[in-house]
Tab-separated table of C-alpha atoms and ligand atoms in Angstrom:
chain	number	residue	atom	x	y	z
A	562	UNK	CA	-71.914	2.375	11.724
A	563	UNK	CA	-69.264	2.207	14.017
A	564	UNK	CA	-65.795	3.164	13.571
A	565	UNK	CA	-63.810	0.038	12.926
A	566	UNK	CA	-61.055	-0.779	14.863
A	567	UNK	CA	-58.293	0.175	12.576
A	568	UNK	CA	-59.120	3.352	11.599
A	569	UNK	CA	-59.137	4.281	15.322
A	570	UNK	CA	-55.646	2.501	16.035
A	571	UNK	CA	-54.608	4.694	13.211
A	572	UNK	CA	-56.027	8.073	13.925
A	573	UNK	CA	-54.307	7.651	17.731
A	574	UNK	CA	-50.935	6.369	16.289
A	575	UNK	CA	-51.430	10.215	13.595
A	576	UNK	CA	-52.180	11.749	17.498
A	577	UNK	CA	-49.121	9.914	18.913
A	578	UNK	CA	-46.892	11.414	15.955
A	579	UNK	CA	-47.974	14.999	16.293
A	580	UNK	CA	-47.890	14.933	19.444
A	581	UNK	CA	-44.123	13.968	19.893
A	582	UNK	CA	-41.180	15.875	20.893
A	583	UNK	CA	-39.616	15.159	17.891
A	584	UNK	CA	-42.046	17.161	15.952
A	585	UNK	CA	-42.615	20.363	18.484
A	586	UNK	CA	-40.432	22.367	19.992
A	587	UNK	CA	-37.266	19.823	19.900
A	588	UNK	CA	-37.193	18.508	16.317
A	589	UNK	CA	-34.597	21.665	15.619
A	590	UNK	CA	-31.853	19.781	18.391
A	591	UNK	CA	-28.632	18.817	17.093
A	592	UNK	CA	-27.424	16.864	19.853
A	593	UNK	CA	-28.495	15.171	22.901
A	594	UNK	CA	-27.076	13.129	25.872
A	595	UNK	CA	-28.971	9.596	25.443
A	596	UNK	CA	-28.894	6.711	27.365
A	597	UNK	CA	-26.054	4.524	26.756
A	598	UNK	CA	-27.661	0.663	26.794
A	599	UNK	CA	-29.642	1.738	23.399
A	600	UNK	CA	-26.556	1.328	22.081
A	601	UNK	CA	-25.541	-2.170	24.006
A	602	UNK	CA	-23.169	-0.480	25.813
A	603	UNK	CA	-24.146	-1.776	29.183
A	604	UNK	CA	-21.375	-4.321	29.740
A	605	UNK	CA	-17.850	-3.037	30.594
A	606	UNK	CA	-15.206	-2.136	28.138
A	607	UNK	CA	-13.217	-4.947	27.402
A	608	UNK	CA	-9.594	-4.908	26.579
A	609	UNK	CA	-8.299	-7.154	23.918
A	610	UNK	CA	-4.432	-8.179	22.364
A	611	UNK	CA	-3.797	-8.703	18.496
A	612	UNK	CA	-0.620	-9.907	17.119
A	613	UNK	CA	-0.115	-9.849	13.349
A	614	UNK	CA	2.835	-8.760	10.853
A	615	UNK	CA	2.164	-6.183	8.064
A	616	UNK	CA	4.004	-6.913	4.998
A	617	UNK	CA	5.244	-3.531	2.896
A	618	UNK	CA	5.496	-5.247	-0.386
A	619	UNK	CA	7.365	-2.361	-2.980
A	620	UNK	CA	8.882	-4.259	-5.390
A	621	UNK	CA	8.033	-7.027	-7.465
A	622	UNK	CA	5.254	-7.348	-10.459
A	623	UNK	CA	2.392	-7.077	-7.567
A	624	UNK	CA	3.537	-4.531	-5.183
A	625	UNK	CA	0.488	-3.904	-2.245
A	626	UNK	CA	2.365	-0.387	-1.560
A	627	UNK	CA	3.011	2.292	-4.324
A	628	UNK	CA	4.408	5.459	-4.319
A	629	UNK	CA	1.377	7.689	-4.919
A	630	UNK	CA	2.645	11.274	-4.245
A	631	UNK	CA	6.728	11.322	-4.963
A	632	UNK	CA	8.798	13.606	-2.754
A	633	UNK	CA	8.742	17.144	-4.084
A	634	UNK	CA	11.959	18.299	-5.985
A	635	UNK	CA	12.185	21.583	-4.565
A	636	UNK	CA	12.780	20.176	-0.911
A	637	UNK	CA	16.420	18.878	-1.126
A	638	UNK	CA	16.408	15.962	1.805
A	639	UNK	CA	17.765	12.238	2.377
A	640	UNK	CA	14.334	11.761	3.970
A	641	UNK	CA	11.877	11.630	0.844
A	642	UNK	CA	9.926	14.102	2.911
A	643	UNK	CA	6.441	14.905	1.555
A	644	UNK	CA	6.497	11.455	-0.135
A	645	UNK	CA	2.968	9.593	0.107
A	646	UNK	CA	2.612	5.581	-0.139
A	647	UNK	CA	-1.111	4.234	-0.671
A	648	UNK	CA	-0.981	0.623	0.671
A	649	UNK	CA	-3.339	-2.468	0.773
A	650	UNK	CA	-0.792	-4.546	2.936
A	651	UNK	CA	-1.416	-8.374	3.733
A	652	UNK	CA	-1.570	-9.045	7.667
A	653	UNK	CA	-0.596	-12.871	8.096
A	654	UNK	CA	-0.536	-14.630	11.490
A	655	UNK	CA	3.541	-15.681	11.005
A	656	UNK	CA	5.970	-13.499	9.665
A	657	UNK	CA	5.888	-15.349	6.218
A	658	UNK	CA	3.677	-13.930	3.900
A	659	UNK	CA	2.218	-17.383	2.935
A	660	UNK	CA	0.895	-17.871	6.725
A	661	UNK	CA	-2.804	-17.421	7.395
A	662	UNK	CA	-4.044	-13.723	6.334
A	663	UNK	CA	-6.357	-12.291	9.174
A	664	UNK	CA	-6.825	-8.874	7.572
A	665	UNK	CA	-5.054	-5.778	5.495
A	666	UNK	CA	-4.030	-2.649	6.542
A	667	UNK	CA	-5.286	-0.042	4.061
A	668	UNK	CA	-4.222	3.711	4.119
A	669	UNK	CA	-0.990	5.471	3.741
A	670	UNK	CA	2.079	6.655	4.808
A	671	UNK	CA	3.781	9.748	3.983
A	672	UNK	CA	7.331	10.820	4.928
A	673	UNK	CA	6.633	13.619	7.418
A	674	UNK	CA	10.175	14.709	8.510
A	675	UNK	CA	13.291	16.241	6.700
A	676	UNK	CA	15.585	15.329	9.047
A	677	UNK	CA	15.126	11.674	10.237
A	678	UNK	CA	12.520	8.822	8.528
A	679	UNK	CA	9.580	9.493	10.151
A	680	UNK	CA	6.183	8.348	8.610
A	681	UNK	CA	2.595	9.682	9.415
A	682	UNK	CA	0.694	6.357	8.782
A	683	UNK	CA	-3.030	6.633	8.764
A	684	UNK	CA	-4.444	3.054	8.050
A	685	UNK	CA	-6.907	1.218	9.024
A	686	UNK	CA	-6.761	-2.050	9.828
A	687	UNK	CA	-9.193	-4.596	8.285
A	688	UNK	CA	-9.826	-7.957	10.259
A	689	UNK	CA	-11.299	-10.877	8.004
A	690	UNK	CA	-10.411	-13.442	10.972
A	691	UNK	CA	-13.170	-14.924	12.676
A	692	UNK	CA	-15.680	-12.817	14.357
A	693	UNK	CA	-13.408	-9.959	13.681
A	694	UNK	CA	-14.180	-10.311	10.008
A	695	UNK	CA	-15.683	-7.152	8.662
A	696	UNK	CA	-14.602	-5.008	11.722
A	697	UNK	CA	-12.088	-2.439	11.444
A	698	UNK	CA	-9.464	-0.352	13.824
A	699	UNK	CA	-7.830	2.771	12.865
A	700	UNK	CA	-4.455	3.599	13.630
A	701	UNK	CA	-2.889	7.397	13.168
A	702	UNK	CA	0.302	7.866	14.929
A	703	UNK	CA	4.122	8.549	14.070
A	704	UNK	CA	6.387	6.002	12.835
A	705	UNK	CA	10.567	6.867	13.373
A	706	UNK	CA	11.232	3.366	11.064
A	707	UNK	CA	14.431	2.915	12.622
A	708	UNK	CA	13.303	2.812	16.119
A	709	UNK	CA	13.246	-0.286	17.520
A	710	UNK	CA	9.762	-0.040	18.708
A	711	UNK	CA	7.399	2.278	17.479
A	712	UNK	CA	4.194	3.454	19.329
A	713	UNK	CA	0.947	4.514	17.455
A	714	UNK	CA	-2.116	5.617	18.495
A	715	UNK	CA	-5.661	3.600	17.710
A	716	UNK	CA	-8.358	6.422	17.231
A	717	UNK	CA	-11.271	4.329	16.479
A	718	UNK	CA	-12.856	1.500	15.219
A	719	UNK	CA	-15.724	0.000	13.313
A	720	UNK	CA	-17.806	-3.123	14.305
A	721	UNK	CA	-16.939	-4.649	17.172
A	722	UNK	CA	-14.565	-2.150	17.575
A	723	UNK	CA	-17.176	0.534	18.359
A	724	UNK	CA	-15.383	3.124	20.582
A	725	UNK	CA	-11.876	1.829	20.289
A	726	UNK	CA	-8.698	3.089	21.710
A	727	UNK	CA	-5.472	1.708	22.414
A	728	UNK	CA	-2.116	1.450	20.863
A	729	UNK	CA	-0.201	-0.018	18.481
A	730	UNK	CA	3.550	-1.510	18.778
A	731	UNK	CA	5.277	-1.915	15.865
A	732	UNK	CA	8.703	-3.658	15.442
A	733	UNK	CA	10.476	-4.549	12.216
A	734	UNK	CA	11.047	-8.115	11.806
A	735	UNK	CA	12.863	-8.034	8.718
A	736	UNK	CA	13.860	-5.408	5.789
A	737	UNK	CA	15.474	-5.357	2.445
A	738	UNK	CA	17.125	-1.701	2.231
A	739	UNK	CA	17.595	-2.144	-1.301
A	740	UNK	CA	13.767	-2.365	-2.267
A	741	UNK	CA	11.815	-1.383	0.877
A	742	UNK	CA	10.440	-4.497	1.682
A	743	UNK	CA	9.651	-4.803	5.071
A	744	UNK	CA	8.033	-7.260	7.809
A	745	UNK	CA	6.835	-5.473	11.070
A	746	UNK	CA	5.406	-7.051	13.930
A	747	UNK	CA	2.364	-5.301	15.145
A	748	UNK	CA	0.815	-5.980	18.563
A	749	UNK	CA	-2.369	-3.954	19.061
A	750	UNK	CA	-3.847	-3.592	22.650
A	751	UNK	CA	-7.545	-2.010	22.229
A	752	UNK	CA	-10.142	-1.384	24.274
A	753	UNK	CA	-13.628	-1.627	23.027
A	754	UNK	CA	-17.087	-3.088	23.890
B	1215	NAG	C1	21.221	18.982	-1.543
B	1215	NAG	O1	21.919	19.265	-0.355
B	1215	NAG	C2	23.247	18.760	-0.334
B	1215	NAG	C3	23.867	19.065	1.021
B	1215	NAG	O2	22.912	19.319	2.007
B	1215	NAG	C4	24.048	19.362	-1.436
B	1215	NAG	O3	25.361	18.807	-1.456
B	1215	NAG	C5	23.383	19.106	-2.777
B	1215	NAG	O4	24.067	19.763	-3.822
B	1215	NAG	C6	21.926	19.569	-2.741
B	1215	NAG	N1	21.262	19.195	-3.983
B	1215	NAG	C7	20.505	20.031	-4.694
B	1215	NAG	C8	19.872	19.460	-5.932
B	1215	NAG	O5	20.320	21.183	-4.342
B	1216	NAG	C1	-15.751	-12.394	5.788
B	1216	NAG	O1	-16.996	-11.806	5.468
B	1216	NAG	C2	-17.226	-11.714	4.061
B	1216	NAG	C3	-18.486	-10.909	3.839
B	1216	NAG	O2	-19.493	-11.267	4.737
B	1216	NAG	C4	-17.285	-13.111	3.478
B	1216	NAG	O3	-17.519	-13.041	2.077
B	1216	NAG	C5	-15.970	-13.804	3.748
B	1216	NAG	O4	-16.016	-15.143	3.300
B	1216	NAG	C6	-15.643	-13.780	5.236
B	1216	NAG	N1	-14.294	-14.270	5.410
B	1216	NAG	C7	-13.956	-15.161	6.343
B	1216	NAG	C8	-12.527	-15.568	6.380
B	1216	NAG	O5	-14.759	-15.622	7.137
């Protein structure tokens, strides 16, 4: 009887799998240049502009930003230094807070100075907009909050943000010193694929 066809289509696909790389000599690599267009990456980077404002909402029965970490009471400073803020912060189109949301920035901020208001922020920004819905971009950097404009570093990116970098510009558009509040403009210049 002769072998049927499958059995042979099998027993050369078993050959084909012992007899790859993957399984000899090689299968102990960690790491290996590959070719960049299994990835898509065959068009040129693209460089794109977001403008948004990020709303620091403290007070109020629903705050999106809360103290998580207060300021140790050890470290005597006007700064708040070592104080850490977990946020979920609406990004609207306008500066009102009822104008279209396109995202959140989630992450924290922590007071990282003792002798000026400087924040580490660490956040990552989460699009819901369009085709930038479900795509992230993450932004580490330093934030003097008194500065007129503020410059932080994008590190990444998810989604269509594969490979991101770029910077962020922050500039407050309104604050209530009493509770914290604040509205800051963000304009975010990335490039990605
Ligand atoms: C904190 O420092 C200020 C001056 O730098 C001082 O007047 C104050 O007593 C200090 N407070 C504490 C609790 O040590
Ligand atoms: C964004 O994507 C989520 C999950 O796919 C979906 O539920 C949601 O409706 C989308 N939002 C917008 C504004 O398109």
């Amino acid at each position: 009887m002769p072998t049927p066809y499958y059995v042979l289509t099998f027993s050369f696909f078993l050959f084909l799998l012992s007899s790859h790389p993957l399984n000899g000599q090689e299968d102990t690599e960690f790491g290996h240049a590959m070719d960049r267009k299994l990835l898509g990456l065959k068009r040129k980077e693209k460089l794109s502009h977001f403008k948004f404002y990020w709303h620091d909402i403290l007070s109020g029965k629903n705050p999106t930003s809360v103290a998580v970490v207060p300021p140790p009471l050890k470290v005597n400073t006007t700064t708040a230094f070592g104080l850490v803020n977990m946020m979920d912060n609406p990004l609207t189109l306008g500066p009102q807070l009822s104008s279209k949301l396109v995202g959140k920035a989630q992450g924290f901020y922590a007071s990282a100075s003792q002798t000026e208001i400087d924040l580490l922020m660490a956040m990552n920004l989460a699009f819901t907009e369009g085709k930038y819905n479900g795509s992230t971009i993450t932004i580490l950097g330093r934030n003097c909050i008194f500065n007129k404009v503020r410059e932080m570093p994008v590190i990444g990116g998810s989604g269509l943000f594969r490979f991101a970098r770029g910077y962020a510009e922050a500039k407050t558009h309104w604050i209530d010193l009493k509770t914290g509040d604040a509205t800051v403009e963000y304009n975010v210049y990335v490039m990605h694929y």
